[in-house]
PDB file of C-alpha atoms in Angstrom:
ATOM      1  CA  ARG V   8       6.123   5.953  22.755  1.00 60.00           C
ATOM      2  CA  PHE V   9       7.300   3.061  24.754  1.00 60.00           C
ATOM      3  CA  ASN V  10       8.422  -0.306  23.194  1.00 68.00           C
ATOM      4  CA  TRP V  11       9.137  -3.229  25.377  1.00 63.00           C
ATOM      5  CA  THR V  12      11.277  -5.942  24.079  1.00 72.00           C
ATOM      6  CA  GLY V  13      11.409  -9.346  26.061  1.00 63.00           C
ATOM      7  CA  ASN V  14      10.100 -12.773  26.494  1.00 68.00           C
ATOM      8  CA  GLY V  15       6.415 -13.059  26.724  1.00 67.00           C
ATOM      9  CA  THR V  16       4.130 -10.374  27.708  1.00 74.00           C
ATOM     10  CA  ALA V  17       5.060  -6.917  28.792  1.00 75.00           C
ATOM     11  CA  PRO V  18       4.587  -6.492  32.632  1.00 73.00           C
ATOM     12  CA  ALA V  19       1.931  -4.404  33.903  1.00 77.00           C
ATOM     13  CA  TYR V  20       3.800  -1.448  34.761  1.00 74.00           C
ATOM     14  CA  ILE V  21       5.067  -1.140  31.048  1.00 74.00           C
ATOM     15  CA  LEU V  22       1.725  -1.538  29.946  1.00 77.00           C
ATOM     16  CA  GLU V  23       0.572   1.403  31.998  1.00 78.00           C
ATOM     17  CA  GLN V  24       3.258   3.631  30.462  1.00 76.00           C
ATOM     18  CA  GLN V  25       1.950   2.487  27.207  1.00 77.00           C
ATOM     19  CA  LYS V  26      -1.468   4.059  28.107  1.00 81.00           C
ATOM     20  CA  ALA V  27       0.088   7.569  28.101  1.00 81.00           C
ATOM     21  CA  ASP V  28      -1.588   9.700  25.463  1.00 80.00           C
ATOM     22  CA  TRP V  29       0.620  12.914  25.702  1.00 84.00           C
ATOM     23  CA  LEU V  30       2.657  14.818  28.026  1.00 83.00           C
ATOM     24  CA  ARG V  31       2.858  18.645  28.494  1.00 86.00           C
ATOM     25  CA  ILE V  32       5.506  20.850  30.184  1.00 84.00           C
ATOM     26  CA  GLU V  33       4.611  24.337  31.380  1.00 85.00           C
ATOM     27  CA  VAL V  34       6.753  26.914  33.262  1.00 86.00           C
ATOM     28  CA  GLU V  35       5.093  27.963  36.310  1.00 86.00           C
ATOM     29  CA  ASP V  36       7.740  30.274  38.158  1.00 87.00           C
ATOM     30  CA  VAL V  37      11.296  31.715  37.153  1.00 84.00           C
ATOM     31  CA  PHE V  38      13.535  32.856  40.033  1.00 84.00           C
ATOM     32  CA  GLU V  39      17.166  33.752  38.972  1.00 82.00           C
ATOM     33  CA  THR V  40      18.516  30.216  37.890  1.00 80.00           C
ATOM     34  CA  GLU V  41      15.666  28.249  39.553  1.00 84.00           C
ATOM     35  CA  VAL V  42      12.745  27.069  37.390  1.00 86.00           C
ATOM     36  CA  ASP V  43       9.526  25.519  38.494  1.00 87.00           C
ATOM     37  CA  LEU V  44       7.813  23.105  35.963  1.00 85.00           C
ATOM     38  CA  LYS V  45       4.369  21.362  35.784  1.00 87.00           C
ATOM     39  CA  MET V  46       4.620  18.205  34.020  1.00 85.00           C
ATOM     40  CA  SER V  47       0.988  16.776  32.883  1.00 87.00           C
ATOM     41  CA  ILE V  48       0.422  13.158  31.602  1.00 85.00           C
ATOM     42  CA  HIS V  49      -2.610  12.610  29.915  1.00 86.00           C
ATOM     43  CA  TYR V  50      -3.657   8.781  29.478  1.00 86.00           C
ATOM     44  CA  VAL V  51      -5.962   7.292  26.873  1.00 86.00           C
ATOM     45  CA  ASN V  52      -8.704   6.822  29.486  1.00 87.00           C
ATOM     46  CA  GLY V  53      -9.099  10.574  29.808  1.00 87.00           C
ATOM     47  CA  THR V  54      -7.340  10.958  33.029  1.00 88.00           C
ATOM     48  CA  THR V  55      -4.381  13.327  33.537  1.00 90.00           C
ATOM     49  CA  MET V  56      -1.570  13.070  36.429  1.00 89.00           C
ATOM     50  CA  ASN V  57      -0.039  16.254  37.286  1.00 91.00           C
ATOM     51  CA  GLN V  58       3.311  16.858  38.862  1.00 88.00           C
ATOM     52  CA  THR V  59       5.523  19.987  39.771  1.00 88.00           C
ATOM     53  CA  MET V  60       9.318  19.989  39.373  1.00 84.00           C
ATOM     54  CA  SER V  61      11.762  22.462  40.448  1.00 84.00           C
ATOM     55  CA  PHE V  62      15.220  22.821  38.482  1.00 81.00           C
ATOM     56  CA  ASP V  63      18.223  24.768  39.038  1.00 82.00           C
ATOM     57  CA  ILE V  64      20.001  25.499  35.639  1.00 80.00           C
ATOM     58  CA  ASP V  65      23.144  26.687  37.305  1.00 77.00           C
ATOM     59  CA  THR V  66      23.923  23.674  39.458  1.00 74.00           C
ATOM     60  CA  GLY V  67      22.871  21.187  36.806  1.00 65.00           C
ATOM     61  CA  SER V  68      19.867  19.867  39.198  1.00 58.00           C
ATOM     62  CA  MET V  69      17.584  20.164  36.427  1.00 52.00           C
ATOM     63  CA  GLY V  70      16.523  16.747  35.218  1.00 60.00           C
ATOM     64  CA  PHE V  71      16.540  16.427  31.335  1.00 75.00           C
ATOM     65  CA  PHE V  72      13.469  18.644  30.243  1.00 83.00           C
ATOM     66  CA  LEU V  73      15.365  21.999  30.510  1.00 84.00           C
ATOM     67  CA  ILE V  74      18.985  23.067  29.982  1.00 87.00           C
ATOM     68  CA  SER V  75      20.598  26.559  29.552  1.00 85.00           C
ATOM     69  CA  ALA V  76      19.837  28.283  26.186  1.00 88.00           C
ATOM     70  CA  ASN V  77      22.106  29.484  23.321  1.00 92.00           C
ATOM     71  CA  LEU V  78      24.488  26.815  24.243  1.00 93.00           C
ATOM     72  CA  THR V  79      26.913  25.598  21.245  1.00 93.00           C
ATOM     73  CA  SER V  80      28.959  22.333  20.342  1.00 93.00           C
ATOM     74  CA  GLY V  81      31.477  21.486  23.053  1.00 93.00           C
ATOM     75  CA  ASP V  82      29.507  23.462  25.693  1.00 92.00           C
ATOM     76  CA  LYS V  83      28.505  21.625  29.227  1.00 89.00           C
ATOM     77  CA  VAL V  84      24.957  22.111  30.086  1.00 87.00           C
ATOM     78  CA  SER V  85      25.768  23.091  33.630  1.00 81.00           C
ATOM     79  CA  GLY V  86      28.700  24.429  35.581  1.00 78.00           C
ATOM     80  CA  GLN V  87      29.298  20.912  37.148  1.00 79.00           C
ATOM     81  CA  SER V  88      32.300  19.025  35.895  1.00 80.00           C
ATOM     82  CA  SER V  89      30.293  15.854  35.226  1.00 81.00           C
ATOM     83  CA  ALA V  90      27.451  17.559  33.396  1.00 85.00           C
ATOM     84  CA  PRO V  91      27.051  16.283  29.781  1.00 87.00           C
ATOM     85  CA  THR V  92      28.420  18.199  26.758  1.00 91.00           C
ATOM     86  CA  ILE V  93      26.598  19.286  23.758  1.00 94.00           C
ATOM     87  CA  ASN V  94      27.848  17.092  20.821  1.00 95.00           C
ATOM     88  CA  SER V  95      26.414  18.912  17.933  1.00 96.00           C
ATOM     89  CA  THR V  96      23.931  21.334  16.810  1.00 95.00           C
ATOM     90  CA  ALA V  97      21.535  20.929  13.891  1.00 95.00           C
ATOM     91  CA  THR V  98      18.387  22.223  12.314  1.00 94.00           C
ATOM     92  CA  ARG V  99      15.107  20.113  12.605  1.00 93.00           C
ATOM     93  CA  ILE V 100      11.465  20.561  12.531  1.00 90.00           C
ATOM     94  CA  TYR V 101       9.402  20.810  15.371  1.00 89.00           C
ATOM     95  CA  ALA V 102       5.757  22.215  15.881  1.00 86.00           C
ATOM     96  CA  LEU V 103       5.833  23.174  12.188  1.00 84.00           C
ATOM     97  CA  ALA V 104       9.032  25.422  12.428  1.00 88.00           C
ATOM     98  CA  ASN V 105      12.644  24.993  11.724  1.00 90.00           C
ATOM     99  CA  ARG V 106      14.504  25.083  14.930  1.00 93.00           C
ATOM    100  CA  ASP V 107      18.162  24.950  15.664  1.00 94.00           C
ATOM    101  CA  VAL V 108      18.678  22.358  18.308  1.00 96.00           C
ATOM    102  CA  ASN V 109      21.671  21.158  20.461  1.00 96.00           C
ATOM    103  CA  ILE V 110      22.079  17.294  20.425  1.00 96.00           C
ATOM    104  CA  ILE V 111      23.300  15.228  23.344  1.00 94.00           C
ATOM    105  CA  ASP V 112      24.562  11.549  23.109  1.00 94.00           C
ATOM    106  CA  ILE V 113      24.950   9.583  26.203  1.00 92.00           C
ATOM    107  CA  SER V 114      25.980   5.958  26.772  1.00 92.00           C
ATOM    108  CA  THR V 115      26.509   4.447  30.127  1.00 89.00           C
ATOM    109  CA  LYS V 116      26.844   0.714  31.566  1.00 89.00           C
ATOM    110  CA  ASP V 117      25.642  -0.542  34.687  1.00 85.00           C
ATOM    111  CA  TYR V 118      27.469  -2.959  36.911  1.00 84.00           C
ATOM    112  CA  LEU V 119      26.189  -6.133  34.982  1.00 82.00           C
ATOM    113  CA  ASN V 120      27.864  -4.316  31.840  1.00 87.00           C
ATOM    114  CA  ARG V 121      24.286  -3.453  30.188  1.00 84.00           C
ATOM    115  CA  THR V 122      24.130  -0.298  28.072  1.00 89.00           C
ATOM    116  CA  THR V 123      21.787   2.559  28.421  1.00 89.00           C
ATOM    117  CA  THR V 124      21.814   5.068  25.603  1.00 92.00           C
ATOM    118  CA  PHE V 125      20.056   8.569  25.374  1.00 91.00           C
ATOM    119  CA  THR V 126      19.967  10.944  22.512  1.00 94.00           C
ATOM    120  CA  MET V 127      18.429  14.256  23.482  1.00 93.00           C
ATOM    121  CA  TYR V 128      17.391  17.359  21.175  1.00 95.00           C
ATOM    122  CA  TYR V 129      17.202  20.682  22.971  1.00 94.00           C
ATOM    123  CA  ASP V 130      15.882  23.738  21.341  1.00 93.00           C
ATOM    124  CA  LYS V 131      18.915  26.037  21.349  1.00 94.00           C
ATOM    125  CA  ALA V 132      16.946  29.403  21.973  1.00 93.00           C
ATOM    126  CA  THR V 133      14.927  28.303  24.919  1.00 90.00           C
ATOM    127  CA  GLY V 134      16.859  25.093  26.193  1.00 89.00           C
ATOM    128  CA  PHE V 135      13.575  23.057  26.351  1.00 89.00           C
ATOM    129  CA  LEU V 136      13.824  19.396  25.501  1.00 89.00           C
ATOM    130  CA  LEU V 137      12.123  18.801  22.021  1.00 91.00           C
ATOM    131  CA  GLU V 138      13.011  15.076  21.483  1.00 91.00           C
ATOM    132  CA  LEU V 139      14.378  12.185  23.299  1.00 89.00           C
ATOM    133  CA  HIS V 140      15.216   8.595  22.175  1.00 90.00           C
ATOM    134  CA  SER V 141      16.677   6.034  24.825  1.00 88.00           C
ATOM    135  CA  ASN V 142      17.143   2.374  24.985  1.00 88.00           C
ATOM    136  CA  ALA V 143      17.607   0.947  28.464  1.00 86.00           C
ATOM    137  CA  PRO V 144      17.511  -2.470  30.112  1.00 83.00           C
ATOM    138  CA  ASP V 145      14.297  -3.227  31.987  1.00 79.00           C
ATOM    139  CA  PHE V 146      15.669  -3.444  35.239  1.00 75.00           C
ATOM    140  CA  MET V 147      12.565  -5.500  36.706  1.00 75.00           C
ATOM    141  CA  THR V 148      12.727  -8.124  33.885  1.00 76.00           C
ATOM    142  CA  SER V 149      15.842  -9.935  33.096  1.00 76.00           C
ATOM    143  CA  GLY V 150      16.941  -9.807  29.371  1.00 79.00           C
ATOM    144  CA  ALA V 151      14.184  -7.353  28.572  1.00 80.00           C
ATOM    145  CA  THR V 152      14.938  -3.842  27.068  1.00 84.00           C
ATOM    146  CA  LEU V 153      12.681  -0.692  26.912  1.00 82.00           C
ATOM    147  CA  ASP V 154      12.942   1.809  24.091  1.00 85.00           C
ATOM    148  CA  THR V 155      11.313   5.136  24.682  1.00 85.00           C
ATOM    149  CA  THR V 156      10.746   8.210  22.342  1.00 87.00           C
ATOM    150  CA  ILE V 157       9.110  11.583  23.084  1.00 86.00           C
ATOM    151  CA  ALA V 158       9.014  14.530  20.779  1.00 88.00           C
ATOM    152  CA  ALA V 159       7.344  17.732  21.111  1.00 88.00           C
ATOM    153  CA  THR V 160       4.227  18.321  18.624  1.00 85.00           C
ATOM    154  CA  GLU V 161       2.838  21.703  19.794  1.00 86.00           C
ATOM    155  CA  THR V 162       4.316  24.839  21.814  1.00 86.00           C
ATOM    156  CA  ASN V 163       3.161  28.214  22.503  1.00 85.00           C
ATOM    157  CA  MET V 164       7.060  29.290  22.408  1.00 85.00           C
ATOM    158  CA  TRP V 165       6.893  30.021  18.798  1.00 83.00           C
ATOM    159  CA  THR V 166       4.485  30.223  15.834  1.00 80.00           C
ATOM    160  CA  ALA V 167       4.396  27.594  13.410  1.00 74.00           C
ATOM    161  CA  ASP V 168       6.088  28.388   9.955  1.00 70.00           C
ATOM    162  CA  VAL V 169       4.083  26.273   7.468  1.00 62.00           C
ATOM    163  CA  ILE V 170       5.722  27.920   4.466  1.00 62.00           C
ATOM    164  CA  GLY V 171       9.125  27.531   5.794  1.00 62.00           C
ATOM    165  CA  THR V 172       8.572  23.968   6.569  1.00 60.00           C
ATOM    166  CA  LEU V 173       7.269  23.152   3.148  1.00 59.00           C
ATOM    167  CA  ALA V 174      10.254  25.002   1.524  1.00 60.00           C
ATOM    168  CA  SER V 175      12.492  22.390   3.231  1.00 56.00           C
ATOM    169  CA  TYR V 176      10.739  19.631   2.021  1.00 52.00           C
ATOM    170  CA  ILE V 177      10.479  21.283  -1.582  1.00 55.00           C
ATOM    171  CA  ILE V 178      14.309  21.739  -1.290  1.00 50.00           C
ATOM    172  CA  TYR V 179      14.958  18.149  -0.664  1.00 52.00           C
ATOM    173  CA  ILE V 180      12.450  17.233  -3.353  1.00 48.00           C
ATOM    174  CA  ILE V 181      14.198  19.433  -5.803  1.00 49.00           C
ATOM    175  CA  ILE V 182      17.583  17.905  -4.854  1.00 47.00           C
ATOM    176  CA  ALA V 183      16.315  14.396  -5.503  1.00 49.00           C
ATOM    177  CA  ILE V 184      14.818  15.487  -8.750  1.00 46.00           C
ATOM    178  CA  ILE V 185      17.939  17.086  -9.899  1.00 47.00           C
ATOM    179  CA  ALA V 186      19.944  13.896  -8.682  1.00 50.00           C
ATOM    180  CA  ILE V 187      17.610  11.824 -11.000  1.00 44.00           C
ATOM    181  CA  PHE V 188      17.911  14.227 -13.728  1.00 46.00           C
ATOM    182  CA  VAL V 189      21.652  14.247 -13.665  1.00 47.00           C
ATOM    183  CA  THR V 190      21.740  10.591 -13.806  1.00 45.00           C
ATOM    184  CA  ILE V 191      19.392  10.452 -16.888  1.00 44.00           C
ATOM    185  CA  VAL V 192      21.575  12.993 -18.904  1.00 47.00           C
ATOM    186  CA  ALA V 193      24.758  11.213 -17.935  1.00 48.00           C
ATOM    187  CA  ALA V 194      23.236   7.903 -19.149  1.00 49.00           C
ATOM    188  CA  VAL V 195      22.161   9.683 -22.419  1.00 47.00           C
ATOM    189  CA  ALA V 196      25.397  11.194 -22.904  1.00 49.00           C
ATOM    190  CA  LEU V 197      27.265   7.817 -22.465  1.00 49.00           C
ATOM    191  CA  ARG V 198      25.033   6.156 -24.801  1.00 53.00           C
ATOM    192  CA  ARG V 199      25.540   8.973 -27.593  1.00 53.00           C
ATOM    193  CA  LYS V 200      29.311   8.652 -27.042  1.00 52.00           C
ATOM    194  CA  LYS V 201      29.347   4.944 -27.454  1.00 52.00           C
ATOM    195  CA  PRO V 202      30.176   3.943 -31.213  1.00 55.00           C
ATOM    196  CA  LEU V 203      27.523   2.356 -33.097  1.00 52.00           C
ATOM    197  CA  PRO V 204      28.259  -1.321 -34.435  1.00 57.00           C
ATOM    198  CA  PRO V 205      28.991  -1.740 -38.033  1.00 59.00           C
ATOM    199  CA  PRO V 206      26.140  -2.824 -40.069  1.00 58.00           C
ATOM    200  CA  PRO V 207      25.987  -6.439 -41.191  1.00 59.00           C
ATOM    201  CA  PRO V 208      27.668  -7.386 -44.559  1.00 61.00           C
ATOM    202  CA  PRO V 209      25.343  -7.715 -47.411  1.00 60.00           C
ATOM    203  CA  THR V 210      23.723 -11.082 -48.146  1.00 57.00           C
ATOM    204  CA  PRO V 211      25.174 -12.409 -51.558  1.00 59.00           C
ATOM    205  CA  ALA V 212      22.745 -12.894 -54.347  1.00 54.00           C
ATOM    206  CA  PRO V 213      21.890 -16.734 -55.166  1.00 56.00           C
ATOM    207  CA  PRO V 214      23.645 -18.049 -58.533  1.00 55.00           C
ATOM    208  CA  ASP V 215      21.428 -18.170 -61.642  1.00 53.00           C
ATOM    209  CA  ARG V 216      20.104 -21.486 -62.374  1.00 52.00           C
ATOM    210  CA  LYS V 217      20.076 -22.200 -66.083  1.00 49.00           C
ATOM    211  CA  SER V 218      18.127 -25.114 -67.740  1.00 44.00           C
ATOM    212  CA  VAL V 219      20.354 -27.727 -69.448  1.00 43.00           C
ATOM    213  CA  VAL V 220      18.943 -29.156 -72.762  1.00 42.00           C
TER     214      VAL V 220
END
């Protein structure tokens, strides 16, 4: 997804990017630390653009679609001193399965002091990019910014775990219900402990009226 923010209408090159329907990455060949990938971009008009890319995981010339597998927090993604570092590891749901992912946060500034940020989620077991969020200035349009989001929805690297993912949601629901129940019980307990106000004093009876003869 590409969201452009600026004055007026988004330029033509942004509108073309927004016509992309899906993107697919396929491994075509692996030789030692070198990996050949095929990237296919499908557009809403039915056309597909294919591109082949070669990455070397050891030297770091791998783009951002693939990093080394089984890294942990604090590891660099390659042997290069300038390589990004894994910031943290978490469990997230991708393609209907719980996956351990390595998270990388990057923030840079250009010569005009404009900030570009990236947050990337890589599958820990395979090293493949599963999700990316970026915010960057549109270098072709002054004052405009471009938000980009991609996320994996299908794969043949693992099978969907529908029961497992539903169980995760059920746990969250149970936690929410328990939190609500505890709040209600606490409110009732406090209400019971609060002393009842004393009853109002009885109203005195009116005096007898006797006739005077």
